[in-house]
XYZ file of C-alpha atoms in Angstrom:
641
model
C 52.075 6.318 -11.250
C 49.127 5.434 -13.460
C 48.362 2.044 -11.936
C 47.339 3.295 -8.467
C 44.527 5.594 -9.666
C 43.272 2.870 -12.002
C 43.374 0.361 -9.163
C 41.512 2.766 -6.901
C 38.821 3.378 -9.518
C 38.438 -0.368 -10.063
C 38.158 -0.980 -6.319
C 35.459 1.716 -5.952
C 33.554 0.205 -8.874
C 33.702 -3.301 -7.386
C 32.613 -2.097 -3.944
C 29.809 -0.045 -5.460
C 28.497 -2.967 -7.519
C 28.787 -5.249 -4.482
C 26.706 -2.826 -2.434
C 24.205 -2.654 -5.281
C 23.978 -6.449 -5.410
C 23.351 -6.558 -1.664
C 20.586 -3.967 -1.949
C 19.110 -5.895 -4.874
C 18.580 -8.809 -2.498
C 16.496 -6.510 -0.285
C 14.988 -3.801 -2.488
C 12.624 -4.406 -5.372
C 13.426 -2.584 -8.619
C 10.047 -1.048 -9.361
C 8.770 -0.298 -12.849
C 5.600 -0.114 -14.878
C 4.268 0.738 -18.336
C 3.707 4.250 -19.588
C -0.053 4.124 -19.030
C 0.597 3.999 -15.272
C 2.625 7.214 -15.174
C -0.271 9.508 -14.287
C -1.207 7.398 -11.262
C 2.386 7.369 -9.988
C 2.878 11.126 -9.967
C 2.585 13.178 -6.804
C -0.902 14.538 -6.107
C -1.693 18.241 -6.246
C -0.839 19.622 -2.787
C -4.115 21.561 -2.764
C -6.086 18.301 -2.644
C -4.408 17.159 0.595
C -6.089 19.610 2.946
C -7.745 19.064 6.305
C -11.506 19.485 6.691
C -12.767 20.586 10.083
C -16.291 20.933 11.450
C -15.297 21.860 15.027
C -13.365 24.451 16.999
C -10.619 23.162 19.286
C -10.200 26.077 21.723
C -7.100 26.119 23.972
C -7.717 26.459 27.719
C -5.135 28.806 29.278
C -5.355 29.709 32.941
C -4.689 33.052 34.602
C -4.840 33.032 38.383
C -6.685 29.721 38.332
C -9.396 30.765 35.842
C -9.899 30.464 32.092
C -12.686 32.168 30.144
C -13.655 31.114 26.625
C -16.097 33.102 24.483
C -17.330 31.807 21.142
C -20.291 32.041 18.751
C -22.644 29.120 18.066
C -24.955 28.661 15.080
C -28.521 27.401 15.279
C -28.276 23.662 15.758
C -30.190 20.605 16.889
C -27.014 19.303 18.525
C -24.305 21.363 20.217
C -21.470 19.360 21.758
C -18.783 20.701 24.091
C -15.929 18.307 24.791
C -13.337 18.796 27.520
C -9.937 17.280 26.677
C -7.565 17.932 29.546
C -5.453 16.067 32.107
C -6.899 16.777 35.526
C -9.967 18.340 33.926
C -12.248 16.226 36.095
C -11.364 18.473 39.044
C -12.261 21.682 37.247
C -15.544 23.542 37.603
C -17.122 24.364 34.232
C -19.888 26.973 34.025
C -21.511 27.894 30.685
C -23.745 30.815 29.822
C -25.610 31.976 26.729
C -28.139 34.696 25.985
C -30.979 32.594 27.388
C -29.436 30.518 30.190
C -26.875 31.763 32.702
C -24.567 29.848 35.008
C -25.113 26.335 33.638
C -23.021 23.862 35.636
C -22.144 21.373 32.912
C -21.718 18.478 35.337
C -24.763 19.069 37.532
C -27.484 20.498 35.293
C -29.037 17.263 34.023
C -32.087 19.105 32.680
C -30.144 21.027 30.015
C -26.973 18.975 29.661
C -26.414 15.352 28.599
C -22.996 14.372 29.960
C -20.915 11.442 28.629
C -17.414 10.085 29.218
C -15.286 8.973 26.304
C -11.801 8.749 24.867
C -10.065 10.229 21.864
C -7.202 8.449 20.206
C -5.658 6.205 17.571
C -5.415 2.500 18.360
C -3.204 2.349 21.485
C -3.052 6.116 22.140
C -6.130 7.335 23.977
C -6.820 10.432 26.012
C -9.867 10.918 28.278
C -12.715 13.099 27.050
C -15.790 14.497 28.751
C -18.627 15.451 26.388
C -21.535 17.761 27.213
C -24.517 17.761 24.841
C -27.230 20.369 24.281
C -30.324 19.947 22.110
C -32.024 22.584 19.922
C -29.592 25.474 20.411
C -30.273 28.879 18.893
C -27.585 31.071 17.383
C -25.781 33.364 19.781
C -22.733 33.984 21.929
C -21.572 31.513 24.555
C -19.238 31.986 27.491
C -17.554 29.126 29.350
C -15.733 29.819 32.618
C -13.368 27.134 33.890
C -11.975 27.206 37.414
C -9.224 25.008 38.804
C -9.030 24.070 42.492
C -6.511 25.806 44.705
C -3.101 24.229 44.564
C -3.556 22.874 41.025
C -0.226 22.602 39.237
C -0.990 24.935 36.320
C 1.409 27.223 34.507
C 0.159 30.710 33.764
C -0.773 31.237 30.123
C 0.197 27.756 28.911
C -2.284 25.426 27.220
C -3.722 23.116 29.900
C -6.315 21.430 27.695
C -8.883 22.041 25.006
C -12.605 22.710 24.817
C -13.956 21.383 21.526
C -17.073 23.105 20.165
C -19.088 21.257 17.519
C -22.523 21.880 16.012
C -24.476 20.167 13.272
C -23.737 23.027 10.884
C -22.751 22.017 7.337
C -20.202 24.843 7.111
C -16.669 23.528 7.574
C -13.191 24.883 6.900
C -10.686 23.435 4.473
C -6.997 24.177 5.043
C -4.136 23.092 2.795
C -0.433 23.687 2.266
C 0.614 25.070 -1.117
C 3.553 22.669 -1.604
C 4.653 19.139 -0.826
C 8.333 20.166 -0.515
C 8.476 21.103 3.149
C 12.150 21.934 3.488
C 14.210 24.264 5.683
C 14.481 27.739 4.181
C 11.571 27.302 1.769
C 8.478 29.532 2.079
C 5.396 27.516 3.069
C 1.924 28.995 2.658
C -1.235 27.659 4.297
C -4.576 28.524 2.728
C -7.975 28.234 4.392
C -11.538 28.574 3.141
C -15.114 27.693 4.139
C -17.257 25.187 2.259
C -20.716 23.650 2.575
C -20.241 19.995 3.549
C -23.834 19.109 2.652
C -23.109 20.044 -0.983
C -19.484 18.835 -1.152
C -19.324 15.902 1.264
C -16.779 13.414 -0.062
C -14.971 15.325 -2.771
C -11.424 14.052 -3.320
C -10.364 17.417 -4.694
C -10.522 20.907 -3.262
C -14.076 21.616 -2.050
C -15.891 24.612 -3.492
C -15.208 27.642 -1.301
C -18.055 29.888 -0.160
C -17.106 33.507 -0.742
C -17.457 36.437 1.635
C -17.974 34.463 4.839
C -14.538 34.620 6.542
C -14.114 37.726 8.677
C -10.918 36.738 10.513
C -8.293 34.040 10.172
C -5.156 33.559 12.238
C -2.676 30.817 13.030
C -0.386 29.638 15.790
C 2.784 27.695 14.951
C 4.343 25.287 17.443
C 7.992 24.844 16.496
C 9.951 21.572 16.858
C 11.406 22.750 20.184
C 7.965 23.530 21.589
C 7.997 27.327 21.264
C 4.925 28.998 19.747
C 4.500 32.026 17.541
C 1.683 33.694 15.652
C 1.057 33.241 11.937
C -0.727 36.080 10.169
C -3.386 35.300 7.560
C -4.447 37.772 4.888
C -7.293 37.646 2.343
C -6.447 36.195 -1.059
C -9.541 36.956 -3.075
C -13.115 36.710 -1.805
C -13.026 33.206 -0.351
C -9.417 32.376 0.546
C -7.081 33.466 3.331
C -3.362 32.671 3.343
C -0.471 32.737 5.795
C 3.230 32.220 4.972
C 6.172 31.190 7.135
C 9.712 29.969 6.492
C 10.930 27.088 8.692
C 14.483 27.519 9.921
C 15.016 24.120 11.540
C 14.115 20.548 10.626
C 11.486 18.673 12.615
C 7.768 18.501 13.167
C 5.678 21.671 13.058
C 2.154 21.796 14.427
C -0.085 24.611 13.251
C -3.563 25.532 14.451
C -5.659 27.770 12.205
C -8.638 29.627 13.690
C -11.349 30.959 11.381
C -14.259 33.191 12.378
C -16.995 34.423 10.076
C -20.652 34.732 9.221
C -22.528 31.979 7.365
C -24.735 32.744 4.349
C -27.629 32.491 6.851
C -26.204 35.423 8.803
C -25.001 33.431 11.815
C -21.541 33.847 13.367
C -19.288 30.772 13.560
C -15.825 29.637 14.658
C -13.744 26.702 13.380
C -10.179 25.527 13.883
C -7.972 23.164 11.891
C -4.885 21.271 13.089
C -1.982 20.598 10.729
C 1.163 18.506 11.095
C 4.053 19.442 8.817
C 7.272 17.443 8.662
C 10.144 19.725 7.642
C 13.432 18.209 6.446
C 16.816 19.897 6.333
C 18.174 18.304 3.140
C 19.209 20.634 0.310
C 19.299 18.201 -2.616
C 19.911 19.069 -6.276
C 19.852 17.028 -9.480
C 22.487 17.266 -12.203
C 21.721 17.455 -15.913
C 22.704 14.070 -17.352
C 23.164 10.409 -16.451
C 24.629 7.321 -18.140
C 23.479 3.720 -18.194
C 25.780 0.849 -17.301
C 25.128 -2.818 -18.031
C 24.259 -4.661 -14.846
C 23.398 -8.121 -16.208
C 21.849 -9.745 -19.271
C 18.620 -7.688 -19.123
C 19.166 -4.717 -16.806
C 21.029 -1.432 -16.737
C 22.107 0.662 -13.807
C 21.605 4.417 -13.834
C 23.423 6.603 -11.311
C 21.308 9.721 -10.957
C 23.512 12.815 -10.688
C 22.669 14.327 -7.325
C 24.263 16.578 -4.722
C 23.383 17.255 -1.108
C 22.423 13.660 -0.320
C 24.835 12.026 2.098
C 26.253 8.612 1.281
C 24.255 5.781 2.822
C 21.030 7.806 2.973
C 18.030 5.640 2.030
C 15.408 7.351 -0.148
C 12.609 6.588 -2.584
C 13.251 7.356 -6.262
C 10.805 7.834 -9.116
C 11.381 8.785 -12.736
C 9.829 8.388 -16.184
C 11.853 7.153 -19.144
C 11.043 8.938 -22.413
C 12.639 8.480 -25.829
C 12.195 8.859 -29.579
C 11.104 5.998 -31.819
C 11.718 5.243 -35.512
C 9.673 8.176 -36.844
C 11.377 10.591 -34.415
C 8.254 10.914 -32.251
C 8.592 11.314 -28.502
C 7.258 8.282 -26.701
C 6.895 7.366 -23.024
C 8.793 4.157 -22.282
C 8.157 3.229 -18.648
C 8.358 4.568 -15.117
C 11.102 3.253 -12.839
C 11.946 3.667 -9.172
C 11.918 2.156 -5.707
C 14.125 2.302 -2.637
C 17.715 3.343 -3.188
C 20.782 4.203 -1.115
C 22.956 7.168 -2.060
C 26.504 6.284 -3.105
C 29.541 8.310 -4.068
C 28.769 7.693 -7.734
C 25.215 8.985 -7.402
C 21.821 7.555 -6.620
C 21.410 4.148 -8.306
C 18.188 3.127 -10.019
C 17.600 0.115 -12.276
C 16.151 0.093 -15.797
C 15.220 -3.209 -17.421
C 16.191 -2.998 -21.091
C 13.065 -4.889 -22.143
C 11.029 -1.724 -21.501
C 13.056 0.037 -24.204
C 12.530 -2.765 -26.723
C 8.824 -3.029 -25.914
C 8.232 0.691 -26.580
C 10.284 0.848 -29.773
C 12.598 3.463 -28.229
C 15.672 4.217 -30.327
C 17.392 7.400 -29.125
C 16.767 10.802 -27.521
C 16.453 9.238 -24.095
C 15.427 11.384 -21.144
C 14.298 10.928 -17.547
C 11.324 13.154 -16.763
C 9.368 14.037 -13.620
C 12.201 12.707 -11.506
C 11.826 12.936 -7.741
C 13.572 11.754 -4.593
C 11.506 11.336 -1.431
C 12.430 10.708 2.172
C 11.878 7.017 2.925
C 10.150 7.647 6.255
C 8.015 10.734 5.669
C 7.778 10.725 1.838
C 8.550 14.450 1.644
C 10.038 15.212 -1.804
C 13.647 16.242 -1.262
C 14.232 17.171 -4.887
C 12.354 17.261 -8.190
C 13.368 17.914 -11.762
C 11.495 18.019 -15.022
C 14.249 16.334 -17.017
C 17.641 14.598 -16.924
C 19.410 13.708 -20.161
C 19.896 9.920 -20.267
C 22.768 8.505 -22.285
C 22.114 4.829 -23.056
C 25.483 3.288 -23.806
C 24.169 -0.168 -24.718
C 21.031 -2.301 -24.383
C 21.567 -5.669 -22.658
C 21.799 -8.535 -25.145
C 18.828 -10.530 -23.846
C 16.610 -7.426 -23.915
C 17.232 -6.436 -27.533
C 14.817 -8.861 -29.166
C 12.178 -8.926 -26.445
C 8.639 -9.473 -27.753
C 6.883 -11.065 -24.775
C 4.426 -9.910 -22.145
C 5.288 -7.702 -19.194
C 6.672 -10.012 -16.521
C 6.993 -9.870 -12.748
C 10.735 -9.447 -13.197
C 10.205 -6.349 -15.330
C 7.919 -4.839 -12.659
C 9.768 -5.914 -9.504
C 13.310 -6.879 -10.450
C 15.048 -10.218 -10.126
C 13.569 -12.322 -7.358
C 16.263 -13.499 -4.916
C 16.354 -17.228 -4.182
C 13.989 -18.401 -1.479
C 15.982 -18.751 1.746
C 16.184 -22.254 3.165
C 14.405 -22.573 6.502
C 14.971 -26.164 7.485
C 14.083 -25.486 11.111
C 10.869 -23.588 10.387
C 7.359 -24.768 9.739
C 5.694 -24.071 6.407
C 4.013 -20.854 5.364
C 2.201 -18.937 8.073
C -0.532 -16.326 8.408
C 0.850 -13.292 10.198
C -1.512 -11.216 12.368
C -0.310 -7.597 12.472
C -1.579 -4.927 14.881
C -1.762 -1.170 14.321
C -0.166 2.055 15.526
C 0.900 2.071 19.185
C -1.245 -0.987 19.893
C -0.796 -2.772 23.188
C -0.884 -6.142 21.462
C -2.590 -8.380 18.933
C -6.259 -7.313 18.479
C -7.342 -10.479 16.609
C -8.626 -13.582 18.459
C -5.974 -16.179 17.588
C -8.521 -18.992 18.061
C -10.256 -17.798 14.882
C -7.179 -18.354 12.686
C -5.079 -21.369 11.735
C -1.335 -21.547 11.174
C -1.056 -18.054 12.606
C 1.947 -16.204 13.955
C 1.523 -12.988 15.928
C 3.629 -9.939 15.145
C 4.206 -7.846 18.260
C 5.758 -4.403 18.622
C 3.628 -3.048 21.469
C 3.122 0.615 22.345
C 5.412 1.930 19.621
C 5.214 4.727 17.077
C 6.746 3.648 13.744
C 6.837 5.163 10.297
C 5.472 2.923 7.537
C 9.023 2.059 6.493
C 10.199 1.220 10.014
C 7.038 -0.825 10.618
C 7.471 -2.700 7.319
C 11.048 -3.693 8.105
C 10.042 -5.002 11.526
C 7.412 -7.190 9.833
C 10.009 -8.362 7.306
C 12.503 -9.275 10.011
C 9.903 -11.116 12.076
C 8.718 -13.073 9.033
C 12.286 -14.023 8.064
C 12.070 -17.018 10.423
C 9.500 -18.650 8.111
C 9.636 -19.747 4.467
C 6.651 -17.585 3.580
C 3.700 -15.717 5.058
C 0.480 -13.915 4.241
C -0.866 -11.066 6.367
C -4.087 -10.117 8.144
C -3.599 -6.599 9.511
C -5.402 -3.960 11.515
C -5.174 -0.185 11.066
C -1.624 1.070 10.257
C -0.495 -2.555 10.020
C -2.275 -2.752 6.659
C -0.369 0.225 5.237
C 2.942 -1.099 6.590
C 2.271 -4.504 5.000
C 1.552 -2.922 1.609
C 4.704 -0.820 1.979
C 6.700 -3.983 2.660
C 5.310 -5.806 -0.367
C 5.950 -2.801 -2.617
C 9.538 -1.951 -1.759
C 11.185 -5.052 -0.243
C 11.609 -8.742 -0.977
C 10.222 -10.789 1.920
C 8.318 -13.942 2.796
C 5.220 -12.269 1.323
C 6.678 -12.904 -2.136
C 6.799 -16.668 -1.570
C 3.325 -17.177 -0.078
C 1.169 -19.810 -1.779
C -2.342 -21.172 -1.451
C -5.356 -18.975 -0.878
C -6.273 -16.040 -3.059
C -5.440 -13.127 -0.757
C -1.927 -12.032 0.126
C -2.651 -8.979 2.312
C -5.977 -8.458 4.095
C -6.693 -5.418 6.245
C -9.425 -4.056 8.486
C -9.782 -0.374 9.377
C -6.603 0.821 7.640
C -6.334 4.609 7.027
C -4.876 4.291 3.533
C -5.670 7.976 2.919
C -4.927 9.134 6.469
C -7.089 10.293 9.348
C -8.099 13.722 10.628
C -7.164 12.628 14.150
C -3.429 12.678 13.391
C -3.272 16.460 13.736
C -5.564 16.637 16.763
C -3.535 14.019 18.609
C -0.410 16.116 18.145
C -2.065 18.898 20.124
C -3.353 16.539 22.805
C -0.009 14.781 23.169
C 1.639 18.123 23.921
C -0.893 18.698 26.710
C -1.192 15.236 28.239
C 2.505 14.454 27.852
C 1.708 10.797 27.224
C 1.276 8.324 24.442
C 3.458 7.262 21.543
C 3.849 10.649 19.928
C 2.510 11.752 16.569
C 2.743 9.917 13.265
C 3.054 12.042 10.132
C 2.460 9.037 7.831
C -1.126 8.880 9.129
C -1.957 12.469 8.161
C -3.803 13.180 4.916
C -0.722 14.708 3.273
C 1.682 12.042 4.531
C -0.615 9.216 3.435
C -1.159 10.715 -0.027
C 2.569 11.229 -0.629
C 3.107 7.590 0.385
C 0.329 6.320 -1.895
C 1.852 8.085 -4.901
C 4.643 5.498 -4.862
C 2.454 2.396 -4.573
C 1.986 0.802 -8.038
C -1.141 -0.930 -9.294
C 0.367 -4.437 -9.111
C 1.015 -3.993 -5.377
C -2.434 -2.530 -4.644
C -4.013 -5.480 -6.439
C -2.665 -7.799 -3.717
C -4.691 -6.039 -0.991
C -8.190 -7.017 0.156
C -9.610 -4.499 2.625
C -12.663 -3.985 4.833
C -14.174 -0.855 6.409
C -16.732 -0.539 9.192
C -18.769 2.098 11.016
C -21.241 2.446 13.873
C -24.756 1.056 13.746
C -27.096 3.850 12.678
C -30.589 3.870 14.233
C -33.230 6.596 14.022
C -34.014 7.080 17.717
C -30.587 8.219 18.971
C -27.410 10.116 18.109
C -25.076 7.449 16.726
C -21.317 7.222 16.877
C -18.470 4.809 17.589
C -16.612 7.244 19.811
C -18.447 10.249 21.226
C -15.225 12.291 21.402
C -13.729 11.569 17.976
C -17.144 12.036 16.348
C -16.573 15.766 16.827
C -13.676 15.599 14.347
C -14.705 12.900 11.852
C -17.296 12.993 9.081
C -19.822 10.146 9.079
C -19.673 7.269 8.475
C -16.600 6.419 10.532
C -15.346 3.681 12.839
C -14.264 6.052 15.597
C -10.795 6.559 14.080
C -11.095 6.206 10.288
C -13.656 7.832 8.016
C -15.049 5.372 5.495
C -13.962 7.636 2.618
C -10.350 7.681 3.886
C -10.188 3.903 4.305
C -10.450 3.310 0.548
C -7.515 2.015 -1.509
C -7.913 2.534 -5.245
C -6.826 -0.495 -7.268
C -7.298 -2.931 -4.368
C -10.227 -5.259 -3.630
C -12.880 -3.580 -1.490
C -14.473 -6.452 0.426
C -17.304 -4.317 1.713
C -18.443 -1.963 4.435
C -20.166 -3.304 7.535
C -22.047 -1.343 10.192
C -22.182 -2.203 13.866
C -18.391 -2.538 14.274
C -15.931 0.058 15.595
C -12.185 0.510 15.278
C -11.136 -0.829 18.679
C -12.589 -2.145 21.911
C -14.148 0.299 24.359
C -16.289 2.022 21.732
C -20.089 1.869 21.431
C -20.106 -1.153 19.080
C -17.748 -4.172 19.212
C -14.184 -3.988 17.882
C -13.968 -4.701 14.149
C -11.168 -7.220 14.726
C -13.496 -9.423 16.804
C -15.965 -10.101 13.966
C -15.814 -13.910 13.815
C -17.511 -14.173 10.408
C -15.045 -11.738 8.808
C -12.115 -13.444 10.521
C -13.270 -16.838 9.254
C -13.486 -15.437 5.716
C -10.001 -13.937 5.925
C -8.548 -17.128 7.392
C -10.103 -19.314 4.680
C -8.848 -17.122 1.818
C -5.408 -16.193 3.116
C -2.210 -17.097 1.323
C 0.518 -18.459 3.582
């Protein structure tokens, strides 16, 4: 009667270790020294807000007409942009205190009309922009009429009119938490700041007090239904609104702010937010044990409940201990991809970190978190888990050497034999929802072209597609555009692949126009996609909050393998300059029509410079950044393969 339970336990242990060994061949076991802990922690949620300089006003028809009324501040440049399917058939008449009945399409004396597009890489929606010069403060009224027989639903959003001036007063809206889970209260805060005095701050901009007179929100639930979100004052400068999501999925929220500037002029601004809500209810236990895995490493099964078996997640934790004089000391951070098992959530600790730090006893895991592997939302956090170290691996006990690749990344699997494949290659990787390869192949040698056209992928999904495509070759380096750069860095960080066997050249991953810190357009495109009913859908990983949560797990050694470039439009004194006339209403200069220069930066990587006269994609005012032959020649010459 005793043998069967023992046999069952032994079988479970063998199967569990086998699964762990299989994952070890795929996942890297991430780690780093104690001085990297601060950079690996999640950012303050308040710093991940959206800045907006425009008002995106919904157009809703009643009996074939829609009337929009809004205030405008004194400005040298007022821009009204129509974003709507079928909007070209509508009549648009504007009036202000001075001029009445301005036909925006026919009055060439007052209105400068331009056609454009708004979008990310392969997702583009048509835009019609109307420009006015030297506008005085006052109230405007825009009346939009649809032709008879137009297929419009009463009261539903049929498009947007975007109002943008040159005013420095913008709104900043942020969520109070990074744990966006079902049943948890989520509060959005909004304030007004002066962009001219706080242009590129990476933290919360300084709020201007006493200027907001009204703030309200509209929530679009995962099923498409909408409801109001009330905002109330929280002090002199801040307004807040709270809601509790009841279902998992993507929530889109538009915040509308009206007020009076310090100059006494009325204004209106809106901000678009994407929030990814998950339904997991995950909890950590209080203690964990180590188990010898091989001659240098230990396995830790984190005690966790609410995480289904087979669920892939990202783990992070900090190992702390006491040394000889009983002082608390940080040992190392550990983490990486992991798959939940019946025993718990496995994570690997190399025993050499313990020896290196002089740790003796009193072991503890601190600042432990588990994040969703696709959206990086923290599913659970805990300040501490008691860690019982049963034994230190023999080969780690007397360690006195330097930090090695194996300590940072885990044991490298053997290089797969590819007898039928050519040598190392240079992989060209496109971006989000791209129709195809944007790089001229004639400007590269030994290239292979990754292709996943017209698709919307999370960073993790994208990275695994790159890994699978590259598996046909012994090794590869990467030249990437837009989201392809982030996906490539994600691949190198979390998975073993042909990137780890590339040789020659000095640059492993090179990127152009990658939104490492996200783009403001991610939220706006969610609204437009719901109206146009086209495109690849929205991508939370490209939002400011999604990108920042992702970056918190990217260690310094991985960032150091990236060489990146940014571009923007050519700026001349005699005209209004932009890459994309429509997206310019949402982005702060300088930008490439999709990515703001400030949001294309990757701390810890090699910034290869900013170049003007090049835009994100073709069809913009300046040539596409991927067609720059001199940059392409430089990347080709320096690429590892």
